[in-house]
PDB file of C-alpha atoms and ligand atoms in Angstrom:
ATOM      1  CA  MET A   1     -36.308 -27.750  36.836  1.00  0.00           C
ATOM      2  CA  SER A   2     -33.085 -29.880  35.699  1.00  0.00           C
ATOM      3  CA  ILE A   3     -33.164 -33.812  34.793  1.00  0.00           C
ATOM      4  CA  ILE A   4     -29.445 -33.534  34.816  1.00  0.00           C
ATOM      5  CA  SER A   5     -27.195 -32.272  38.172  1.00  0.00           C
ATOM      6  CA  VAL A   6     -23.703 -32.150  37.897  1.00  0.00           C
ATOM      7  CA  SER A   7     -21.753 -30.980  41.147  1.00  0.00           C
ATOM      8  CA  ASP A   8     -18.417 -30.333  41.758  1.00  0.00           C
ATOM      9  CA  LEU A   9     -17.465 -32.915  39.453  1.00  0.00           C
ATOM     10  CA  THR A  10     -13.953 -33.955  39.637  1.00  0.00           C
ATOM     11  CA  HIS A  11     -12.557 -36.650  37.629  1.00  0.00           C
ATOM     12  CA  GLN A  12      -8.563 -37.996  37.504  1.00  0.00           C
ATOM     13  CA  TYR A  13      -7.538 -40.787  35.043  1.00  0.00           C
ATOM     14  CA  ALA A  14      -4.714 -42.886  36.828  1.00  0.00           C
ATOM     15  CA  VAL A  15      -3.239 -45.139  34.835  1.00  0.00           C
ATOM     16  CA  GLU A  16      -0.519 -47.321  36.694  1.00  0.00           C
ATOM     17  CA  GLY A  17       3.300 -45.897  36.359  1.00  0.00           C
ATOM     18  CA  ARG A  18       1.999 -42.639  34.673  1.00  0.00           C
ATOM     19  CA  GLU A  19       0.771 -39.386  35.858  1.00  0.00           C
ATOM     20  CA  LYS A  20      -2.328 -38.698  36.482  1.00  0.00           C
ATOM     21  CA  THR A  21      -4.226 -36.718  34.210  1.00  0.00           C
ATOM     22  CA  LEU A  22      -7.001 -34.482  35.226  1.00  0.00           C
ATOM     23  CA  ALA A  23      -9.803 -35.136  33.228  1.00  0.00           C
ATOM     24  CA  LEU A  24     -12.201 -32.726  34.719  1.00  0.00           C
ATOM     25  CA  SER A  25     -12.287 -30.212  36.972  1.00  0.00           C
ATOM     26  CA  ASN A  26     -15.140 -28.526  39.589  1.00  0.00           C
ATOM     27  CA  VAL A  27     -17.168 -28.759  36.955  1.00  0.00           C
ATOM     28  CA  ASN A  28     -20.955 -27.813  37.483  1.00  0.00           C
ATOM     29  CA  LEU A  29     -23.609 -28.209  35.244  1.00  0.00           C
ATOM     30  CA  GLU A  30     -27.349 -28.298  34.985  1.00  0.00           C
ATOM     31  CA  ILE A  31     -29.080 -29.221  32.590  1.00  0.00           C
ATOM     32  CA  LYS A  32     -33.127 -28.826  31.981  1.00  0.00           C
ATOM     33  CA  LYS A  33     -35.312 -32.202  30.619  1.00  0.00           C
ATOM     34  CA  ASN A  34     -36.279 -31.987  26.942  1.00  0.00           C
ATOM     35  CA  GLU A  35     -33.249 -29.502  26.357  1.00  0.00           C
ATOM     36  CA  PHE A  36     -30.851 -30.513  23.619  1.00  0.00           C
ATOM     37  CA  VAL A  37     -27.644 -29.446  24.852  1.00  0.00           C
ATOM     38  CA  THR A  38     -23.730 -29.586  22.893  1.00  0.00           C
ATOM     39  CA  LEU A  39     -20.940 -30.503  24.868  1.00  0.00           C
ATOM     40  CA  LEU A  40     -17.867 -28.891  22.613  1.00  0.00           C
ATOM     41  CA  GLY A  41     -14.520 -27.862  22.904  1.00  0.00           C
ATOM     42  CA  PRO A  42     -11.427 -29.408  21.158  1.00  0.00           C
ATOM     43  CA  SER A  43     -10.019 -32.855  21.437  1.00  0.00           C
ATOM     44  CA  GLY A  44      -9.047 -34.156  25.355  1.00  0.00           C
ATOM     45  CA  CYS A  45     -10.541 -31.257  27.069  1.00  0.00           C
ATOM     46  CA  GLY A  46     -13.427 -33.939  29.030  1.00  0.00           C
ATOM     47  CA  LYS A  47     -16.137 -34.042  26.475  1.00  0.00           C
ATOM     48  CA  THR A  48     -16.416 -38.031  26.666  1.00  0.00           C
ATOM     49  CA  THR A  49     -15.150 -38.311  30.503  1.00  0.00           C
ATOM     50  CA  LEU A  50     -18.110 -35.639  31.070  1.00  0.00           C
ATOM     51  CA  MET A  51     -21.216 -37.443  29.158  1.00  0.00           C
ATOM     52  CA  ARG A  52     -19.878 -40.891  30.674  1.00  0.00           C
ATOM     53  CA  ALA A  53     -19.875 -39.848  33.594  1.00  0.00           C
ATOM     54  CA  ILE A  54     -23.402 -38.965  33.122  1.00  0.00           C
ATOM     55  CA  GLY A  55     -24.128 -42.193  32.021  1.00  0.00           C
ATOM     56  CA  GLY A  56     -22.183 -44.170  34.999  1.00  0.00           C
ATOM     57  CA  LEU A  57     -19.532 -45.539  33.058  1.00  0.00           C
ATOM     58  CA  VAL A  58     -17.284 -43.394  34.354  1.00  0.00           C
ATOM     59  CA  SER A  59     -16.970 -42.973  38.603  1.00  0.00           C
ATOM     60  CA  PRO A  60     -15.711 -39.574  39.004  1.00  0.00           C
ATOM     61  CA  THR A  61     -12.920 -38.987  41.995  1.00  0.00           C
ATOM     62  CA  GLN A  62     -14.969 -36.191  43.664  1.00  0.00           C
ATOM     63  CA  GLY A  63     -18.536 -34.831  43.282  1.00  0.00           C
ATOM     64  CA  THR A  64     -22.255 -35.676  42.636  1.00  0.00           C
ATOM     65  CA  ILE A  65     -24.319 -36.427  39.270  1.00  0.00           C
ATOM     66  CA  THR A  66     -28.574 -36.692  39.914  1.00  0.00           C
ATOM     67  CA  VAL A  67     -30.267 -37.724  36.245  1.00  0.00           C
ATOM     68  CA  ASN A  68     -34.221 -38.229  37.103  1.00  0.00           C
ATOM     69  CA  GLY A  69     -33.785 -37.499  40.713  1.00  0.00           C
ATOM     70  CA  LYS A  70     -31.295 -39.903  41.156  1.00  0.00           C
ATOM     71  CA  LYS A  71     -27.374 -40.325  41.943  1.00  0.00           C
ATOM     72  CA  VAL A  72     -25.524 -42.152  39.764  1.00  0.00           C
ATOM     73  CA  ASP A  73     -23.261 -44.528  40.537  1.00  0.00           C
ATOM     74  CA  GLY A  74     -23.152 -47.275  37.770  1.00  0.00           C
ATOM     75  CA  PRO A  75     -25.077 -47.840  34.366  1.00  0.00           C
ATOM     76  CA  ASN A  76     -28.552 -47.415  34.785  1.00  0.00           C
ATOM     77  CA  GLN A  77     -32.320 -46.652  33.090  1.00  0.00           C
ATOM     78  CA  ASP A  78     -32.147 -43.390  33.237  1.00  0.00           C
ATOM     79  CA  SER A  79     -29.644 -43.079  30.294  1.00  0.00           C
ATOM     80  CA  ALA A  80     -28.901 -44.494  26.821  1.00  0.00           C
ATOM     81  CA  ILE A  81     -26.200 -44.347  24.870  1.00  0.00           C
ATOM     82  CA  VAL A  82     -24.982 -43.992  21.043  1.00  0.00           C
ATOM     83  CA  PHE A  83     -20.993 -44.067  20.454  1.00  0.00           C
ATOM     84  CA  GLN A  84     -19.294 -42.933  17.268  1.00  0.00           C
ATOM     85  CA  SER A  85     -18.247 -46.237  16.624  1.00  0.00           C
ATOM     86  CA  PHE A  86     -21.754 -48.110  16.273  1.00  0.00           C
ATOM     87  CA  ALA A  87     -20.836 -50.500  18.786  1.00  0.00           C
ATOM     88  CA  LEU A  88     -22.721 -52.919  16.908  1.00  0.00           C
ATOM     89  CA  MET A  89     -22.426 -56.717  17.340  1.00  0.00           C
ATOM     90  CA  PRO A  90     -21.295 -57.830  13.779  1.00  0.00           C
ATOM     91  CA  TRP A  91     -22.381 -61.411  14.184  1.00  0.00           C
ATOM     92  CA  ALA A  92     -26.397 -60.305  14.739  1.00  0.00           C
ATOM     93  CA  SER A  93     -28.968 -59.120  12.485  1.00  0.00           C
ATOM     94  CA  VAL A  94     -29.994 -55.246  12.915  1.00  0.00           C
ATOM     95  CA  LEU A  95     -33.430 -56.565  14.783  1.00  0.00           C
ATOM     96  CA  GLN A  96     -31.216 -58.593  17.286  1.00  0.00           C
ATOM     97  CA  ASN A  97     -28.732 -55.824  17.470  1.00  0.00           C
ATOM     98  CA  VAL A  98     -31.551 -53.634  18.337  1.00  0.00           C
ATOM     99  CA  THR A  99     -33.471 -55.962  20.935  1.00  0.00           C
ATOM    100  CA  PHE A 100     -29.925 -56.910  22.836  1.00  0.00           C
ATOM    101  CA  GLY A 101     -30.631 -53.957  24.896  1.00  0.00           C
ATOM    102  CA  LEU A 102     -34.204 -54.304  26.009  1.00  0.00           C
ATOM    103  CA  GLU A 103     -32.819 -58.505  26.735  1.00  0.00           C
ATOM    104  CA  MET A 104     -30.028 -56.649  28.965  1.00  0.00           C
ATOM    105  CA  ARG A 105     -32.621 -54.670  31.011  1.00  0.00           C
ATOM    106  CA  GLY A 106     -35.380 -57.562  31.185  1.00  0.00           C
ATOM    107  CA  VAL A 107     -37.534 -56.032  29.507  1.00  0.00           C
ATOM    108  CA  GLY A 108     -40.850 -57.912  28.715  1.00  0.00           C
ATOM    109  CA  ASN A 109     -41.240 -61.397  26.757  1.00  0.00           C
ATOM    110  CA  LYS A 110     -39.263 -62.099  23.191  1.00  0.00           C
ATOM    111  CA  THR A 111     -42.273 -60.869  20.836  1.00  0.00           C
ATOM    112  CA  GLU A 112     -42.780 -57.674  23.588  1.00  0.00           C
ATOM    113  CA  ARG A 113     -38.867 -57.111  22.912  1.00  0.00           C
ATOM    114  CA  GLU A 114     -39.392 -57.688  18.915  1.00  0.00           C
ATOM    115  CA  HIS A 115     -42.162 -55.644  18.792  1.00  0.00           C
ATOM    116  CA  LYS A 116     -40.632 -52.234  20.322  1.00  0.00           C
ATOM    117  CA  ALA A 117     -37.852 -53.008  17.995  1.00  0.00           C
ATOM    118  CA  MET A 118     -39.956 -53.220  15.069  1.00  0.00           C
ATOM    119  CA  ALA A 119     -41.118 -49.918  16.318  1.00  0.00           C
ATOM    120  CA  ALA A 120     -37.535 -48.422  16.737  1.00  0.00           C
ATOM    121  CA  ILE A 121     -36.303 -49.844  13.706  1.00  0.00           C
ATOM    122  CA  ALA A 122     -38.920 -47.892  11.771  1.00  0.00           C
ATOM    123  CA  GLN A 123     -38.602 -44.781  13.829  1.00  0.00           C
ATOM    124  CA  VAL A 124     -34.913 -44.382  12.354  1.00  0.00           C
ATOM    125  CA  GLY A 125     -36.288 -45.300   8.777  1.00  0.00           C
ATOM    126  CA  LEU A 126     -35.056 -48.813   8.282  1.00  0.00           C
ATOM    127  CA  LYS A 127     -37.809 -50.501   8.060  1.00  0.00           C
ATOM    128  CA  GLY A 128     -36.928 -53.531   5.606  1.00  0.00           C
ATOM    129  CA  PHE A 129     -33.283 -54.066   6.776  1.00  0.00           C
ATOM    130  CA  GLU A 130     -34.115 -55.819  10.251  1.00  0.00           C
ATOM    131  CA  ASN A 131     -32.570 -58.994   8.820  1.00  0.00           C
ATOM    132  CA  LYS A 132     -29.702 -57.465   7.495  1.00  0.00           C
ATOM    133  CA  LEU A 133     -25.684 -58.154   9.191  1.00  0.00           C
ATOM    134  CA  PRO A 134     -24.351 -54.688   9.814  1.00  0.00           C
ATOM    135  CA  LYS A 135     -21.971 -55.080   7.629  1.00  0.00           C
ATOM    136  CA  GLU A 136     -24.900 -55.198   4.708  1.00  0.00           C
ATOM    137  CA  LEU A 137     -25.194 -51.238   5.430  1.00  0.00           C
ATOM    138  CA  SER A 138     -23.681 -48.575   4.844  1.00  0.00           C
ATOM    139  CA  GLY A 139     -22.209 -46.026   7.593  1.00  0.00           C
ATOM    140  CA  GLY A 140     -25.084 -43.964   7.913  1.00  0.00           C
ATOM    141  CA  MET A 141     -27.452 -47.131   8.282  1.00  0.00           C
ATOM    142  CA  GLN A 142     -25.280 -49.356  10.658  1.00  0.00           C
ATOM    143  CA  GLN A 143     -25.278 -45.254  12.629  1.00  0.00           C
ATOM    144  CA  ARG A 144     -28.800 -45.577  12.535  1.00  0.00           C
ATOM    145  CA  VAL A 145     -29.164 -48.812  13.934  1.00  0.00           C
ATOM    146  CA  GLY A 146     -27.000 -47.566  16.965  1.00  0.00           C
ATOM    147  CA  LEU A 147     -29.640 -45.077  17.414  1.00  0.00           C
ATOM    148  CA  ALA A 148     -32.522 -47.158  17.569  1.00  0.00           C
ATOM    149  CA  ARG A 149     -30.932 -49.943  19.798  1.00  0.00           C
ATOM    150  CA  ALA A 150     -30.796 -46.537  22.093  1.00  0.00           C
ATOM    151  CA  LEU A 151     -34.043 -45.130  21.407  1.00  0.00           C
ATOM    152  CA  VAL A 152     -35.526 -48.527  22.339  1.00  0.00           C
ATOM    153  CA  VAL A 153     -35.126 -48.728  25.523  1.00  0.00           C
ATOM    154  CA  SER A 154     -37.271 -45.774  26.253  1.00  0.00           C
ATOM    155  CA  THR A 155     -34.480 -43.952  28.567  1.00  0.00           C
ATOM    156  CA  PRO A 156     -35.387 -40.271  29.518  1.00  0.00           C
ATOM    157  CA  VAL A 157     -31.828 -39.068  28.813  1.00  0.00           C
ATOM    158  CA  LEU A 158     -30.167 -40.031  25.688  1.00  0.00           C
ATOM    159  CA  LEU A 159     -26.044 -39.670  25.765  1.00  0.00           C
ATOM    160  CA  MET A 160     -24.483 -39.598  22.156  1.00  0.00           C
ATOM    161  CA  ASP A 161     -20.297 -39.471  21.480  1.00  0.00           C
ATOM    162  CA  GLU A 162     -19.766 -37.621  18.328  1.00  0.00           C
ATOM    163  CA  PRO A 163     -22.613 -40.348  16.628  1.00  0.00           C
ATOM    164  CA  PHE A 164     -21.749 -38.680  13.137  1.00  0.00           C
ATOM    165  CA  GLY A 165     -18.007 -38.346  13.522  1.00  0.00           C
ATOM    166  CA  ALA A 166     -17.423 -40.913  11.325  1.00  0.00           C
ATOM    167  CA  LEU A 167     -19.913 -40.236   8.641  1.00  0.00           C
ATOM    168  CA  ASP A 168     -19.345 -38.565   5.611  1.00  0.00           C
ATOM    169  CA  GLN A 169     -20.468 -35.064   5.435  1.00  0.00           C
ATOM    170  CA  GLN A 170     -23.991 -35.533   3.378  1.00  0.00           C
ATOM    171  CA  THR A 171     -24.666 -38.365   5.232  1.00  0.00           C
ATOM    172  CA  ARG A 172     -23.852 -36.503   8.727  1.00  0.00           C
ATOM    173  CA  ARG A 173     -26.330 -33.863   7.529  1.00  0.00           C
ATOM    174  CA  TYR A 174     -29.341 -35.853   6.771  1.00  0.00           C
ATOM    175  CA  MET A 175     -28.575 -37.536  10.054  1.00  0.00           C
ATOM    176  CA  GLN A 176     -28.458 -34.121  12.053  1.00  0.00           C
ATOM    177  CA  GLU A 177     -31.716 -33.478  10.975  1.00  0.00           C
ATOM    178  CA  GLU A 178     -33.200 -37.372  11.314  1.00  0.00           C
ATOM    179  CA  LEU A 179     -32.124 -37.036  15.207  1.00  0.00           C
ATOM    180  CA  LEU A 180     -33.781 -33.385  15.603  1.00  0.00           C
ATOM    181  CA  ARG A 181     -36.777 -34.675  13.836  1.00  0.00           C
ATOM    182  CA  ILE A 182     -36.821 -37.904  16.140  1.00  0.00           C
ATOM    183  CA  TRP A 183     -36.044 -35.498  19.173  1.00  0.00           C
ATOM    184  CA  GLN A 184     -38.725 -33.230  18.510  1.00  0.00           C
ATOM    185  CA  GLU A 185     -41.310 -36.169  17.750  1.00  0.00           C
ATOM    186  CA  ASP A 186     -40.106 -37.875  21.347  1.00  0.00           C
ATOM    187  CA  GLN A 187     -39.038 -35.522  23.321  1.00  0.00           C
ATOM    188  CA  ARG A 188     -36.056 -36.526  25.050  1.00  0.00           C
ATOM    189  CA  THR A 189     -33.040 -34.867  27.067  1.00  0.00           C
ATOM    190  CA  VAL A 190     -30.036 -35.246  24.383  1.00  0.00           C
ATOM    191  CA  VAL A 191     -26.192 -34.564  25.793  1.00  0.00           C
ATOM    192  CA  PHE A 192     -24.319 -34.165  22.258  1.00  0.00           C
ATOM    193  CA  VAL A 193     -20.637 -34.534  22.376  1.00  0.00           C
ATOM    194  CA  THR A 194     -18.842 -33.067  19.374  1.00  0.00           C
ATOM    195  CA  HIS A 195     -15.464 -30.928  18.505  1.00  0.00           C
ATOM    196  CA  ASP A 196     -17.335 -29.349  15.468  1.00  0.00           C
ATOM    197  CA  MET A 197     -18.597 -26.094  16.327  1.00  0.00           C
ATOM    198  CA  GLU A 198     -21.133 -25.961  13.179  1.00  0.00           C
ATOM    199  CA  GLU A 199     -22.633 -28.930  14.290  1.00  0.00           C
ATOM    200  CA  ALA A 200     -23.144 -27.731  17.926  1.00  0.00           C
ATOM    201  CA  ILE A 201     -24.636 -24.590  17.234  1.00  0.00           C
ATOM    202  CA  MET A 202     -27.073 -26.270  14.767  1.00  0.00           C
ATOM    203  CA  LEU A 203     -27.984 -29.274  17.048  1.00  0.00           C
ATOM    204  CA  ALA A 204     -28.712 -27.252  20.284  1.00  0.00           C
ATOM    205  CA  ASP A 205     -30.736 -25.628  22.369  1.00  0.00           C
ATOM    206  CA  LYS A 206     -27.936 -24.430  25.081  1.00  0.00           C
ATOM    207  CA  VAL A 207     -23.968 -25.476  24.061  1.00  0.00           C
ATOM    208  CA  VAL A 208     -21.739 -26.063  26.728  1.00  0.00           C
ATOM    209  CA  LEU A 209     -18.257 -24.902  25.805  1.00  0.00           C
ATOM    210  CA  MET A 210     -15.544 -26.916  27.330  1.00  0.00           C
ATOM    211  CA  SER A 211     -11.620 -26.023  27.424  1.00  0.00           C
ATOM    212  CA  ALA A 212      -8.524 -28.608  27.639  1.00  0.00           C
ATOM    213  CA  ARG A 213      -6.024 -28.123  30.723  1.00  0.00           C
ATOM    214  CA  PRO A 214      -7.528 -28.768  32.495  1.00  0.00           C
ATOM    215  CA  GLY A 215     -11.167 -29.742  31.774  1.00  0.00           C
ATOM    216  CA  ARG A 216     -13.324 -27.056  32.856  1.00  0.00           C
ATOM    217  CA  ILE A 217     -16.904 -25.535  31.342  1.00  0.00           C
ATOM    218  CA  GLU A 218     -16.328 -22.287  30.173  1.00  0.00           C
ATOM    219  CA  GLU A 219     -18.995 -20.885  29.159  1.00  0.00           C
ATOM    220  CA  VAL A 220     -23.028 -22.044  28.388  1.00  0.00           C
ATOM    221  CA  ILE A 221     -24.370 -20.432  25.273  1.00  0.00           C
ATOM    222  CA  ASP A 222     -28.442 -20.415  24.885  1.00  0.00           C
ATOM    223  CA  VAL A 223     -28.514 -20.638  20.981  1.00  0.00           C
ATOM    224  CA  THR A 224     -31.918 -18.989  20.079  1.00  0.00           C
ATOM    225  CA  PHE A 225     -32.525 -18.655  16.444  1.00  0.00           C
ATOM    226  CA  PRO A 226     -34.617 -21.583  15.065  1.00  0.00           C
ATOM    227  CA  ARG A 227     -33.764 -24.895  13.726  1.00  0.00           C
ATOM    228  CA  PRO A 228     -33.302 -25.383  10.009  1.00  0.00           C
TER     229      PRO A 228
HETATM  230  P1  ADP B   1     -12.758 -35.442  24.769  1.00  0.00           P
HETATM  231  O1  ADP B   1     -14.153 -36.208  24.610  1.00  0.00           O
HETATM  232  O2  ADP B   1     -13.092 -33.918  24.956  1.00  0.00           O
HETATM  233  O3  ADP B   1     -11.740 -35.888  23.746  1.00  0.00           O
HETATM  234  P2  ADP B   1     -11.847 -37.066  26.813  1.00  0.00           P
HETATM  235  O4  ADP B   1     -12.547 -37.126  28.306  1.00  0.00           O
HETATM  236  O5  ADP B   1     -11.948 -37.763  26.621  1.00  0.00           O
HETATM  237  O6  ADP B   1     -11.809 -35.978  25.849  1.00  0.00           O
HETATM  238  O7  ADP B   1     -10.193 -36.647  28.015  1.00  0.00           O
HETATM  239  C1  ADP B   1      -9.970 -36.276  28.954  1.00  0.00           C
HETATM  240  C2  ADP B   1      -8.726 -36.118  29.260  1.00  0.00           C
HETATM  241  O8  ADP B   1      -8.432 -37.647  29.740  1.00  0.00           O
HETATM  242  C3  ADP B   1      -7.402 -36.235  28.186  1.00  0.00           C
HETATM  243  O9  ADP B   1      -6.502 -36.131  28.522  1.00  0.00           O
HETATM  244  C4  ADP B   1      -7.158 -38.162  27.770  1.00  0.00           C
HETATM  245  O10 ADP B   1      -5.820 -37.932  27.599  1.00  0.00           O
HETATM  246  C5  ADP B   1      -7.525 -38.463  29.392  1.00  0.00           C
HETATM  247  N1  ADP B   1      -8.270 -39.571  29.227  1.00  0.00           N
HETATM  248  C6  ADP B   1      -9.017 -40.179  28.839  1.00  0.00           C
HETATM  249  N2  ADP B   1      -9.709 -41.207  29.196  1.00  0.00           N
HETATM  250  C7  ADP B   1      -8.559 -41.979  29.488  1.00  0.00           C
HETATM  251  C8  ADP B   1      -8.115 -43.117  30.084  1.00  0.00           C
HETATM  252  N3  ADP B   1      -8.846 -44.174  29.996  1.00  0.00           N
HETATM  253  N4  ADP B   1      -7.385 -43.332  30.845  1.00  0.00           N
HETATM  254  C9  ADP B   1      -6.439 -41.876  30.664  1.00  0.00           C
HETATM  255  N5  ADP B   1      -6.577 -41.366  30.287  1.00  0.00           N
HETATM  256  C10 ADP B   1      -7.642 -40.678  29.707  1.00  0.00           C
HETATM  257  P1  ADP B   2     -28.493 -41.970   4.388  1.00  0.00           P
HETATM  258  O1  ADP B   2     -28.255 -42.456   5.570  1.00  0.00           O
HETATM  259  O2  ADP B   2     -28.783 -40.897   3.943  1.00  0.00           O
HETATM  260  O3  ADP B   2     -29.389 -43.225   4.272  1.00  0.00           O
HETATM  261  P2  ADP B   2     -26.591 -43.735   3.298  1.00  0.00           P
HETATM  262  O4  ADP B   2     -25.565 -43.533   2.388  1.00  0.00           O
HETATM  263  O5  ADP B   2     -26.434 -44.400   4.322  1.00  0.00           O
HETATM  264  O6  ADP B   2     -27.513 -42.683   3.443  1.00  0.00           O
HETATM  265  O7  ADP B   2     -27.332 -44.608   2.027  1.00  0.00           O
HETATM  266  C1  ADP B   2     -28.178 -44.435   1.234  1.00  0.00           C
HETATM  267  C2  ADP B   2     -29.138 -45.089   1.033  1.00  0.00           C
HETATM  268  O8  ADP B   2     -28.943 -46.405  -0.444  1.00  0.00           O
HETATM  269  C3  ADP B   2     -30.024 -45.691   2.019  1.00  0.00           C
HETATM  270  O9  ADP B   2     -31.006 -45.206   3.144  1.00  0.00           O
HETATM  271  C4  ADP B   2     -30.489 -47.526   1.477  1.00  0.00           C
HETATM  272  O10 ADP B   2     -31.504 -47.331   0.870  1.00  0.00           O
HETATM  273  C5  ADP B   2     -29.498 -47.912   0.050  1.00  0.00           C
HETATM  274  N1  ADP B   2     -28.704 -48.333   1.297  1.00  0.00           N
HETATM  275  C6  ADP B   2     -27.599 -48.318   1.354  1.00  0.00           C
HETATM  276  N2  ADP B   2     -26.824 -49.169   1.224  1.00  0.00           N
HETATM  277  C7  ADP B   2     -27.570 -50.209   1.205  1.00  0.00           C
HETATM  278  C8  ADP B   2     -27.613 -51.757   1.214  1.00  0.00           C
HETATM  279  N3  ADP B   2     -26.436 -52.309   1.926  1.00  0.00           N
HETATM  280  N4  ADP B   2     -28.644 -52.449   1.193  1.00  0.00           N
HETATM  281  C9  ADP B   2     -29.493 -51.877   0.652  1.00  0.00           C
HETATM  282  N5  ADP B   2     -29.621 -50.628   0.293  1.00  0.00           N
HETATM  283  C10 ADP B   2     -28.535 -49.901   0.832  1.00  0.00           C
END
């Protein structure tokens, strides 16, 4: 059974005074519950647009997306997103950054929110760093805060937009392993955008290979060999 169903999705960006850009063209995709899917393809092929459309951040020109049995028509309770740029609030502590999403979603009271946030912070290995500011942490640690912030809202779907692109090779490798560990212990459906073939294959159950001009799915590849 699919948890994410994309049918006949087309998206054109219209920028005032510019020619329209066809970012996605008649895309169809089915993703099963608990699958780890990577969207792989060259820059500009529409990976981010597809991921954002699934998360309800882009309203497609044509087509429908359902997530968890509901039609997507805006940001919703079913998906959380991890951004490449971390997108942390620089003035707020790690704990405040992680708690914020719960507050936005109106989850529980302050004590309950902090309790959940502390658990997510521990899950990503940042216990003891709750009161640090983002700038007091390394890149890898900041991205872990970004991950904790997405995990804490307990959405069935986790959307990740080149989350490790800004990290050095060693930290990146470490974060990939951490993510697989968390995914295995937590069982969520992950859609992970990358332009790195090695990363796409290493992480995924299924690689969705996209091509540019115009944004289409070329092939969906099942990855069958065991993970590290
Ligand atoms: P990818 O994530 O694979 O790099 P994107 O989904 O970001 O691809 O972009 C797909 C196409 O849409 C590209 O041609 C890009 O230039 C264009 N595009 C992306 N975002 C916008 C935007 N906000 N306005 C106009 N064009 C955009
Ligand atoms: P990793 O993501 O593999 O932990 P990092 O480069 O992010 O790699 O950090 C390596 C380790 O160095 C961290 O796990 C942490 O213990 C320590 N560290 C990094 N930055 C700081 C900091 N600002 N304050 C305290 N410890 C830090």
